[in-house]
PDB file of C-alpha atoms and ligand atoms in Angstrom:
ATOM      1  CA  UNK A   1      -8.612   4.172   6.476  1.00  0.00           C
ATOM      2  CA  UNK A   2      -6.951   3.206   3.361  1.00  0.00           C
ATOM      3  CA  UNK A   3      -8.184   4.281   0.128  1.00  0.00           C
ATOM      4  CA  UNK A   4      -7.258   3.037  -3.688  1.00  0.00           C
ATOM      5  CA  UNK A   5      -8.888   4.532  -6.291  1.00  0.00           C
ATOM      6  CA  UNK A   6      -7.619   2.351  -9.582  1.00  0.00           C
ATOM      7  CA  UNK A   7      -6.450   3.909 -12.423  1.00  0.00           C
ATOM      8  CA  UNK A   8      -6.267   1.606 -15.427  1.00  0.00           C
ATOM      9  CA  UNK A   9      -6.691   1.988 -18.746  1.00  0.00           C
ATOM     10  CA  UNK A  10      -8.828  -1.446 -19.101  1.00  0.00           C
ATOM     11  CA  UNK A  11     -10.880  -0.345 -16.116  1.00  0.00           C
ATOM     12  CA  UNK A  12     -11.661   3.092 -17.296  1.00  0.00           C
ATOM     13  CA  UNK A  13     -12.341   1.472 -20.865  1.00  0.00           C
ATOM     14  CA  UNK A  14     -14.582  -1.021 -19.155  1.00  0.00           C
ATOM     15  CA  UNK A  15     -16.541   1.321 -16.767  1.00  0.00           C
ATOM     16  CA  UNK A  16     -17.406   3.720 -19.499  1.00  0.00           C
ATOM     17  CA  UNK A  17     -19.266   0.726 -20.968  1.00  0.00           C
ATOM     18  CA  UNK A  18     -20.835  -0.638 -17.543  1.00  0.00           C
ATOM     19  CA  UNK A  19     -22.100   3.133 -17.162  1.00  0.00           C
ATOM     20  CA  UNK A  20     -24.076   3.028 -20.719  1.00  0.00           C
ATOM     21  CA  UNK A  21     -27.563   2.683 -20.543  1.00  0.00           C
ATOM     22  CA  UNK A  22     -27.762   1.282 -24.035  1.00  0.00           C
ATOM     23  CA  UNK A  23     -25.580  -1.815 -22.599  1.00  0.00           C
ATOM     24  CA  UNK A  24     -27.773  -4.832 -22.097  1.00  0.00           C
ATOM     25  CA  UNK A  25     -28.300  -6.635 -18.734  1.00  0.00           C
ATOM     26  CA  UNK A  26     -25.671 -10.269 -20.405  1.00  0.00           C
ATOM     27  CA  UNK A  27     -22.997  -7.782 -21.882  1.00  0.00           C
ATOM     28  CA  UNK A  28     -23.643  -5.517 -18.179  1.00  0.00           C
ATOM     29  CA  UNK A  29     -23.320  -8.806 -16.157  1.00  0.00           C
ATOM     30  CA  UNK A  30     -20.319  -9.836 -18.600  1.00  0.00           C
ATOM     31  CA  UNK A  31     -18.344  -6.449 -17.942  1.00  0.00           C
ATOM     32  CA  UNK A  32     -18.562  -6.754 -14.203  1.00  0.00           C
ATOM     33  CA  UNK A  33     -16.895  -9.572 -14.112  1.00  0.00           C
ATOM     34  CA  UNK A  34     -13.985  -8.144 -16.109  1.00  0.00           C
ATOM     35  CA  UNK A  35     -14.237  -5.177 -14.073  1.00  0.00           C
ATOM     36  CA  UNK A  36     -14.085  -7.503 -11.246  1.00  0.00           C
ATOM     37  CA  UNK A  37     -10.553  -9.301 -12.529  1.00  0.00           C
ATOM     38  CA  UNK A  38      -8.580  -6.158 -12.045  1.00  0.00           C
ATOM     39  CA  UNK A  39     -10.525  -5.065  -9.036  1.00  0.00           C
ATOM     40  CA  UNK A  40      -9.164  -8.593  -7.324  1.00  0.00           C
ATOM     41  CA  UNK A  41      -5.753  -8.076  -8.501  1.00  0.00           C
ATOM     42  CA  UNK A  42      -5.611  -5.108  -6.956  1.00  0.00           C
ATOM     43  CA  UNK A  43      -7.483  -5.831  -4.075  1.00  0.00           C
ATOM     44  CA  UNK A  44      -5.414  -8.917  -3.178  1.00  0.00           C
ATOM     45  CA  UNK A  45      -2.019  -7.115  -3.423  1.00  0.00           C
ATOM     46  CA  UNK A  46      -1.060  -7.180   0.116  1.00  0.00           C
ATOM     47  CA  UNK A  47      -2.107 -10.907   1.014  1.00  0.00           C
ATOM     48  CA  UNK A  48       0.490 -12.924   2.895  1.00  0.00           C
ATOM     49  CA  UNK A  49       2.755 -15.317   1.274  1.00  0.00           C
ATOM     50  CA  UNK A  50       5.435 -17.492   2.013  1.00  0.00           C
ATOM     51  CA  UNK A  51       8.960 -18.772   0.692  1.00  0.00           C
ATOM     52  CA  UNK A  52       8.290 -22.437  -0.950  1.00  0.00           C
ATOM     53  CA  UNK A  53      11.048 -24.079  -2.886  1.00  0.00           C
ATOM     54  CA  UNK A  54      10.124 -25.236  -6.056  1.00  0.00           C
ATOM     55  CA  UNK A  55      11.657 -27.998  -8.517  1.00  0.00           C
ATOM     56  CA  UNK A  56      11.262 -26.952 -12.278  1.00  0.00           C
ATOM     57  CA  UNK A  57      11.658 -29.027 -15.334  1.00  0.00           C
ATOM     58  CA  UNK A  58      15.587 -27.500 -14.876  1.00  0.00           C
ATOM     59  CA  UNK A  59      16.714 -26.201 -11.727  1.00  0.00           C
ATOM     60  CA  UNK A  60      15.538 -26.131  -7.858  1.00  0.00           C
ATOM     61  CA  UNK A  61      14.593 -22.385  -7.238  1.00  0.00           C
ATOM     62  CA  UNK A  62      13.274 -20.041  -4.297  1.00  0.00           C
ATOM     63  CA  UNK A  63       9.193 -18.832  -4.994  1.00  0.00           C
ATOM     64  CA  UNK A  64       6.184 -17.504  -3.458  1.00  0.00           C
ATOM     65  CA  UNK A  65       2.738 -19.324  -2.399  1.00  0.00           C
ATOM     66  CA  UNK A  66       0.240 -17.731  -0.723  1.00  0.00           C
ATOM     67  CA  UNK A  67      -0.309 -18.838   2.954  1.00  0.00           C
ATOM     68  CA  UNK A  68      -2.727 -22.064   3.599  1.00  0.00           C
ATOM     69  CA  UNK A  69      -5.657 -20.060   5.123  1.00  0.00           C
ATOM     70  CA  UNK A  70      -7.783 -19.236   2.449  1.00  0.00           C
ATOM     71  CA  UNK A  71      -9.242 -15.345   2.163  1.00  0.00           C
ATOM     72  CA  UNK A  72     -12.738 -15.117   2.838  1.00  0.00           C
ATOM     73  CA  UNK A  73     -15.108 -13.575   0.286  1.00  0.00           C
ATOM     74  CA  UNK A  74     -18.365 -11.880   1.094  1.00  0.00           C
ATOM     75  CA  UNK A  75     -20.724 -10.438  -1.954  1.00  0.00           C
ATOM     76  CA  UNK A  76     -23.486  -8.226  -0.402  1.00  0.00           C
ATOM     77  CA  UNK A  77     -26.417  -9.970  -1.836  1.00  0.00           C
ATOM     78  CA  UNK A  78     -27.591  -8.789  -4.324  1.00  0.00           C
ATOM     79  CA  UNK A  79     -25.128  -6.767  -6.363  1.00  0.00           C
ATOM     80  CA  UNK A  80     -22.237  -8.196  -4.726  1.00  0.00           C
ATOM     81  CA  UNK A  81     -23.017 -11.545  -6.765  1.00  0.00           C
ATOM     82  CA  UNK A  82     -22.257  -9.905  -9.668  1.00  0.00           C
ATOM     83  CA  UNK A  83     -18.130  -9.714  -8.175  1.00  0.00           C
ATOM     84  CA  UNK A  84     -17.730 -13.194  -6.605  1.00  0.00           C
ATOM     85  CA  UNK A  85     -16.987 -15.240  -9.801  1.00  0.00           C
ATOM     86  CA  UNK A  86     -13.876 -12.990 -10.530  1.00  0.00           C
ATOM     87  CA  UNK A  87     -12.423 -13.520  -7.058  1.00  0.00           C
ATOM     88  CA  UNK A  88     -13.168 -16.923  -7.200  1.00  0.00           C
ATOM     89  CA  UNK A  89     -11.506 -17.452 -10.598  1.00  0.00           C
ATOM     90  CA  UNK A  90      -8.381 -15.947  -8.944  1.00  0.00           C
ATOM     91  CA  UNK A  91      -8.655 -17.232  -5.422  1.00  0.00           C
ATOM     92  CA  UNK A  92     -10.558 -20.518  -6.218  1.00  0.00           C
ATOM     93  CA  UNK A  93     -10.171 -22.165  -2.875  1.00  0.00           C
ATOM     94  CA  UNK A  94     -11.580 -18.647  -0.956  1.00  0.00           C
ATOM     95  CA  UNK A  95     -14.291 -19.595   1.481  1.00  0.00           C
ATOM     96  CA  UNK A  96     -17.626 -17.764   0.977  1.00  0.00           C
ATOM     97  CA  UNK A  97     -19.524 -16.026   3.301  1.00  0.00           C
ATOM     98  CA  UNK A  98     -22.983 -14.505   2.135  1.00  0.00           C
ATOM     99  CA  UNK A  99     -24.915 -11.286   3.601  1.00  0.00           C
ATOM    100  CA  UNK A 100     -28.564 -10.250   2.401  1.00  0.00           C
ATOM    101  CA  UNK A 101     -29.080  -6.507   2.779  1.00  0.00           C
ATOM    102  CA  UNK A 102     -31.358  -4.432   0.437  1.00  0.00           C
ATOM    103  CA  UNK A 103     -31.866  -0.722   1.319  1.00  0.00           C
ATOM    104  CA  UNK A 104     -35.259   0.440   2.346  1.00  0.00           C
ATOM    105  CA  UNK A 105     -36.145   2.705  -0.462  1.00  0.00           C
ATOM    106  CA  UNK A 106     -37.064   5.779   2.036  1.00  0.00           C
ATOM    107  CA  UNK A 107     -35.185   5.620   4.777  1.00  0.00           C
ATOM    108  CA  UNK A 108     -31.745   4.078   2.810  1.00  0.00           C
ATOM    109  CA  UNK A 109     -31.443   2.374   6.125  1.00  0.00           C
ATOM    110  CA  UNK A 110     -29.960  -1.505   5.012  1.00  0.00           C
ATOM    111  CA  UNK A 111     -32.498  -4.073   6.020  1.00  0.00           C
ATOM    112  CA  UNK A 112     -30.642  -7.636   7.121  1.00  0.00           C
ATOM    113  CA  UNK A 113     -32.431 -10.826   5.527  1.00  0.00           C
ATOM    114  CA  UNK A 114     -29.546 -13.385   5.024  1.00  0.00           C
ATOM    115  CA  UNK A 115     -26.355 -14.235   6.527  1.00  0.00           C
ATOM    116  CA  UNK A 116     -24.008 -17.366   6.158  1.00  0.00           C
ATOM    117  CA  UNK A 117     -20.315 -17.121   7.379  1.00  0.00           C
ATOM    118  CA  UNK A 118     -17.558 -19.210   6.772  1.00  0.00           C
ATOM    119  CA  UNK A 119     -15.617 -20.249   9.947  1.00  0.00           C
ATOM    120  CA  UNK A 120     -11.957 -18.931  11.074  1.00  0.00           C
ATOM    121  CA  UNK A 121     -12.807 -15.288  10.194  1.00  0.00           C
ATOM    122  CA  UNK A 122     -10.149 -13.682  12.927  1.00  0.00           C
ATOM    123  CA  UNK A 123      -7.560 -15.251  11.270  1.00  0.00           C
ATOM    124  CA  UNK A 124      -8.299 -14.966   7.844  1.00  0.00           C
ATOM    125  CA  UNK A 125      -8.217 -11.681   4.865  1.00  0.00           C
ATOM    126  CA  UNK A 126     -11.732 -10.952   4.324  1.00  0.00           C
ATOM    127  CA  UNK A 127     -13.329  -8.928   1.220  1.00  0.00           C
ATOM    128  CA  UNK A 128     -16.340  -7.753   1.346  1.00  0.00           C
ATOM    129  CA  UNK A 129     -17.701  -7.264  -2.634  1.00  0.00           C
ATOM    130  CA  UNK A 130     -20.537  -5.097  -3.494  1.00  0.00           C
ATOM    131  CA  UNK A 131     -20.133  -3.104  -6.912  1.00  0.00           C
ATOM    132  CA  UNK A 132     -21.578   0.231  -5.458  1.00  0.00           C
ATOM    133  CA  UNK A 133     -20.433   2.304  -2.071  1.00  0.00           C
ATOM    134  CA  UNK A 134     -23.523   4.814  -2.409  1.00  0.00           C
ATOM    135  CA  UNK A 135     -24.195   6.498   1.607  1.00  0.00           C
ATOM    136  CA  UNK A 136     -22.095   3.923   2.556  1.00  0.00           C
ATOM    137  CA  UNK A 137     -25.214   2.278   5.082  1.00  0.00           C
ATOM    138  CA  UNK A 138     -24.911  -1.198   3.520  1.00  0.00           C
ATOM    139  CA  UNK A 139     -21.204  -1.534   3.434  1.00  0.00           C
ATOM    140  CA  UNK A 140     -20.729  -0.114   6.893  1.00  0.00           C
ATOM    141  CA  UNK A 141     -23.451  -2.587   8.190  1.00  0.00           C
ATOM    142  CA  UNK A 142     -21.747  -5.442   6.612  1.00  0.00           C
ATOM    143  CA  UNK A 143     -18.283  -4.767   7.809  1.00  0.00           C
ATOM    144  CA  UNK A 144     -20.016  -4.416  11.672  1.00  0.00           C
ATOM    145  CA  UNK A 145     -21.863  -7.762  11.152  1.00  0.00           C
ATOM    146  CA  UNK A 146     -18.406  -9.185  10.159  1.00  0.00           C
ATOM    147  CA  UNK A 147     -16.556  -7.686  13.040  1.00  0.00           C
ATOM    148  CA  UNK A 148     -19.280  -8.877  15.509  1.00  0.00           C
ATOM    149  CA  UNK A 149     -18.543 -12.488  14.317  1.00  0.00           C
ATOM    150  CA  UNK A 150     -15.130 -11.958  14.683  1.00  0.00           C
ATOM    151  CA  UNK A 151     -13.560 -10.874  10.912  1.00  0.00           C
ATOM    152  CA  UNK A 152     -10.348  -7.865  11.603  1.00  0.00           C
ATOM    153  CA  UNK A 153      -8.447  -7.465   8.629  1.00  0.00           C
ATOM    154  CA  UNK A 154     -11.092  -6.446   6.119  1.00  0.00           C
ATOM    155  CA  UNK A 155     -11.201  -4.677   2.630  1.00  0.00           C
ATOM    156  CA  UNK A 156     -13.818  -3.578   0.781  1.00  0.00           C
ATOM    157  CA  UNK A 157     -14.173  -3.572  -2.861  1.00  0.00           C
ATOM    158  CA  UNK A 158     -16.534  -1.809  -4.892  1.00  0.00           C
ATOM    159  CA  UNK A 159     -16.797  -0.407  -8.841  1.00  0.00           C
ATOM    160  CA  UNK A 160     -18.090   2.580  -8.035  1.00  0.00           C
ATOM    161  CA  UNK A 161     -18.173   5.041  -4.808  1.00  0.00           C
ATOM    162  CA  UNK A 162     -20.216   8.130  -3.379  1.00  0.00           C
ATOM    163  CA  UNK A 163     -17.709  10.509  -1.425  1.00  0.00           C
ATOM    164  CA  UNK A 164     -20.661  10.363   1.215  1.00  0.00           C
ATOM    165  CA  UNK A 165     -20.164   6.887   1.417  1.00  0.00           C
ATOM    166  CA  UNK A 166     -16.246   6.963   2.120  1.00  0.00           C
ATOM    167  CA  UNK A 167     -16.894   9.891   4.480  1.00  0.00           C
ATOM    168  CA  UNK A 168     -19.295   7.188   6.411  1.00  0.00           C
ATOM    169  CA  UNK A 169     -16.914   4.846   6.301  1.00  0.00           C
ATOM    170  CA  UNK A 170     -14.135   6.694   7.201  1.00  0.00           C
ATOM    171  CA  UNK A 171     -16.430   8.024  10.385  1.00  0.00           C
ATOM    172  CA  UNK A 172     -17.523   4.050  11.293  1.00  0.00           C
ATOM    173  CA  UNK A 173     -14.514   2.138  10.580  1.00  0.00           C
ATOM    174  CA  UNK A 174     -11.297   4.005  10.277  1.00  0.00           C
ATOM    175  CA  UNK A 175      -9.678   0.652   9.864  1.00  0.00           C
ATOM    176  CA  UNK A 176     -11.157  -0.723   6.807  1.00  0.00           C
ATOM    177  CA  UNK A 177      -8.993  -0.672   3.416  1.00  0.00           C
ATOM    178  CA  UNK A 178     -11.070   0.347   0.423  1.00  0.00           C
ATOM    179  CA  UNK A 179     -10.349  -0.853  -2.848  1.00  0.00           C
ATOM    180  CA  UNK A 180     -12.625   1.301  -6.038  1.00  0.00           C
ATOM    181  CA  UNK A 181     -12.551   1.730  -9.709  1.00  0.00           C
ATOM    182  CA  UNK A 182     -14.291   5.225  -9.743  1.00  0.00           C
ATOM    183  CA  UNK A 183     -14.918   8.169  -6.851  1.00  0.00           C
ATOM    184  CA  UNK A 184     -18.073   9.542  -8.840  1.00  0.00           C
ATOM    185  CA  UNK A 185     -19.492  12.766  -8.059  1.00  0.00           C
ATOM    186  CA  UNK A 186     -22.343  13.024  -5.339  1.00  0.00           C
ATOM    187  CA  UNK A 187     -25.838  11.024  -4.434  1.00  0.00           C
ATOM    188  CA  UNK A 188     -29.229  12.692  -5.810  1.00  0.00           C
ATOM    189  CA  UNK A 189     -31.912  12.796  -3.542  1.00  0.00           C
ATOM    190  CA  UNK A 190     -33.046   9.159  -3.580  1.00  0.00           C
ATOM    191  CA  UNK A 191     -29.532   8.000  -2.416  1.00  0.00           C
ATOM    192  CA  UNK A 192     -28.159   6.861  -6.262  1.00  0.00           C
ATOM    193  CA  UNK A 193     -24.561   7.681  -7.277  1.00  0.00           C
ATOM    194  CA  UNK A 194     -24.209  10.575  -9.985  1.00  0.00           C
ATOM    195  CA  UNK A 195     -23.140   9.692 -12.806  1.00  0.00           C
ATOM    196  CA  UNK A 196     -23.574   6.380 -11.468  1.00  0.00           C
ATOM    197  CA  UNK A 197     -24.508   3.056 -13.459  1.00  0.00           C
ATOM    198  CA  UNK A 198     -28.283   3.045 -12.127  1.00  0.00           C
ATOM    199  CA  UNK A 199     -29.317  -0.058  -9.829  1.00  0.00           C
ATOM    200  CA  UNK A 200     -26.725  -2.422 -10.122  1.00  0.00           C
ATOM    201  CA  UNK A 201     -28.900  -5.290  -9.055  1.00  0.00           C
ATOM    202  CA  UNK A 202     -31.722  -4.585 -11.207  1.00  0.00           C
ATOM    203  CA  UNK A 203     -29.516  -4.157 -14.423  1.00  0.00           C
ATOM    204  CA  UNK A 204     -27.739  -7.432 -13.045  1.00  0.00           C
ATOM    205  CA  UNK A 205     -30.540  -9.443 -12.810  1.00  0.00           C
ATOM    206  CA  UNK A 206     -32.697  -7.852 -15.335  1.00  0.00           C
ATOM    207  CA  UNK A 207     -35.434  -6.399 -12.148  1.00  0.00           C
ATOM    208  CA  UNK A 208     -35.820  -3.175 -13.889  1.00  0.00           C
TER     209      UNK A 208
HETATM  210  C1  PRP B   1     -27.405  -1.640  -3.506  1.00  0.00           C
HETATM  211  C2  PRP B   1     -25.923  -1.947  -3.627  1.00  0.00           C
HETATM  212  C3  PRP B   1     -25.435  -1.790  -2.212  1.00  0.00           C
HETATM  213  C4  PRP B   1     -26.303  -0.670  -1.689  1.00  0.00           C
HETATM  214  C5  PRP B   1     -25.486   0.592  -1.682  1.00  0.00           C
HETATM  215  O1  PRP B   1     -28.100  -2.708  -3.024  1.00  0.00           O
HETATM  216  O2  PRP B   1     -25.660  -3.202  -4.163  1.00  0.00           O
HETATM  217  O3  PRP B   1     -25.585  -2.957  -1.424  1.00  0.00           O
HETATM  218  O4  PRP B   1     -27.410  -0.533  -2.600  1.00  0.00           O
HETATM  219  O5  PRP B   1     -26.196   1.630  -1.125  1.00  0.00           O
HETATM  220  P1  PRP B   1     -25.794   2.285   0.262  1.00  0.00           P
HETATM  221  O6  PRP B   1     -24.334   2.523   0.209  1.00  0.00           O
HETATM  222  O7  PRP B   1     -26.604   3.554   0.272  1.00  0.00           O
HETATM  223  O8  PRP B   1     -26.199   1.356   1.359  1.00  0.00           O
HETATM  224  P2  PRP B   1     -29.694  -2.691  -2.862  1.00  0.00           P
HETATM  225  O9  PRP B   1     -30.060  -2.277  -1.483  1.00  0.00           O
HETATM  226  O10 PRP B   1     -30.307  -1.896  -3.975  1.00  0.00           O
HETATM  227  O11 PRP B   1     -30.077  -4.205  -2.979  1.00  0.00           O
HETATM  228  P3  PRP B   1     -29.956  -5.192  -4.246  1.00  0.00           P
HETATM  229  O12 PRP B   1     -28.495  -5.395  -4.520  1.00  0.00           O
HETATM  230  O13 PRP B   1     -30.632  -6.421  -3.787  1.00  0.00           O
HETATM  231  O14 PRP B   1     -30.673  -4.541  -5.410  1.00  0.00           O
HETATM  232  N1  URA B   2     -27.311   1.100  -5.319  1.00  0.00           N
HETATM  233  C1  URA B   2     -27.196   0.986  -6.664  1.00  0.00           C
HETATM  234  O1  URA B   2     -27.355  -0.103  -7.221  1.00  0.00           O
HETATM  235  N2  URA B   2     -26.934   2.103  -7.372  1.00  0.00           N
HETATM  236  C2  URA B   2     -26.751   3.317  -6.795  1.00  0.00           C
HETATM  237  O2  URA B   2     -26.484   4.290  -7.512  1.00  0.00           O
HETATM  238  C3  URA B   2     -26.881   3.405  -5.405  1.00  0.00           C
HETATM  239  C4  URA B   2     -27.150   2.282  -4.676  1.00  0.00           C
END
């Protein structure tokens, strides 16, 4: 598995705001989106191109496009929402797929409600987008669903990560590539990240 933890300057900047309490749910929903510009860039760094040539107002010259068959994005519903419209400002032609998974609050075992797929997933880069990798149960269910319906080279992306949750990852699919802005410390004992943001949904959507 294939871990990269960013390290920017913006990033850090904009996390430390994300993390804040005191930030309200617009400016919180307004930062993740930032967040989420550098997290695609970064993400997106090893997607295929190919040589076009190109005629500019001057000269013919030799450039890059990225192949025809457009990525595939999945946000985890809820929190992953919260990603999408960055990706999609970069990648605007990216098929979306959608998965509904909420955690039961007791057993942290995901519970599937939705799921929408965009066709051509073995032959496409998929990214699956949910802002928090916490024990990892959501994430790993998502990637399974996506391998079951054919999806193989899949990354996910996420703000902030649990090591519990890469450990589970690492355990269930050795062949993912994980893209985060933050390893944070541990879980507490109802399965939140420490320090954490709090419930990304909740402070998305203002369900608090
Ligand atoms: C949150 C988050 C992840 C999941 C992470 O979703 O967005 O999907 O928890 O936890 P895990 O790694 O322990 O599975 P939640 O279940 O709270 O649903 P929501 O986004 O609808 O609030
Ligand atoms: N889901 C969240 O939204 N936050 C956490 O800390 C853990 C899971």
């Amino acid at each position: 598995m294939t871990i990269h933890v960013i390290d920017h300057p913006l990033l850090h900047h904009k996390l430390s705001l994300i993390r804040d309490r005191k930030t309200p749910g617009s400016l919180f929903r307004m930062l993740l989106e930032e967040a989420g510009l550098i997290l695609a860039t970064e993400s997106t760094r090893a997607l295929p191109t190919e040589s076009v040539v190109v005629e500019t107002p001057l000269e013919r010259t030799g450039s890059l496009r990225l192949k025809p068959l457009d990525p595939v994005l999945v946000p985890v519903l809820r929190a992953g929402l919260g990603l999408l419209p960055s990706f999609l400002q970069l990648m605007p032609t990216a098929k979306v797929g959608h998965l509904g998974l909420y955690r039961d609050h007791d057993s942290l075992v995901p519970v599937p409600y939705y799921r929408n797929f965009p066709p051509l997933l073995e032959a496409r880069p998929v990214f699956v987008l949910d802002p928090m990798l916490a024990t990892g149960g959501s994430a790993s269910e998502a990637v399974r669903q996506l391998k079951a319906a054919g999806a193989v080279n899949m990354s996910l992306v996420a703000l902030l990560a649990a090591p519990e949750g890469l450990e589970r990852l690492q355990k269930d699919h050795p062949d993912l590539t994980i893209v985060v802005g933050a390893v944070d410390r541990q879980l507490n004992e109802k399965g939140y990240i420490l320090p954490g943001l709090g419930d990304a949904g909740d402070r998305l959507f203002g369900t608090v």
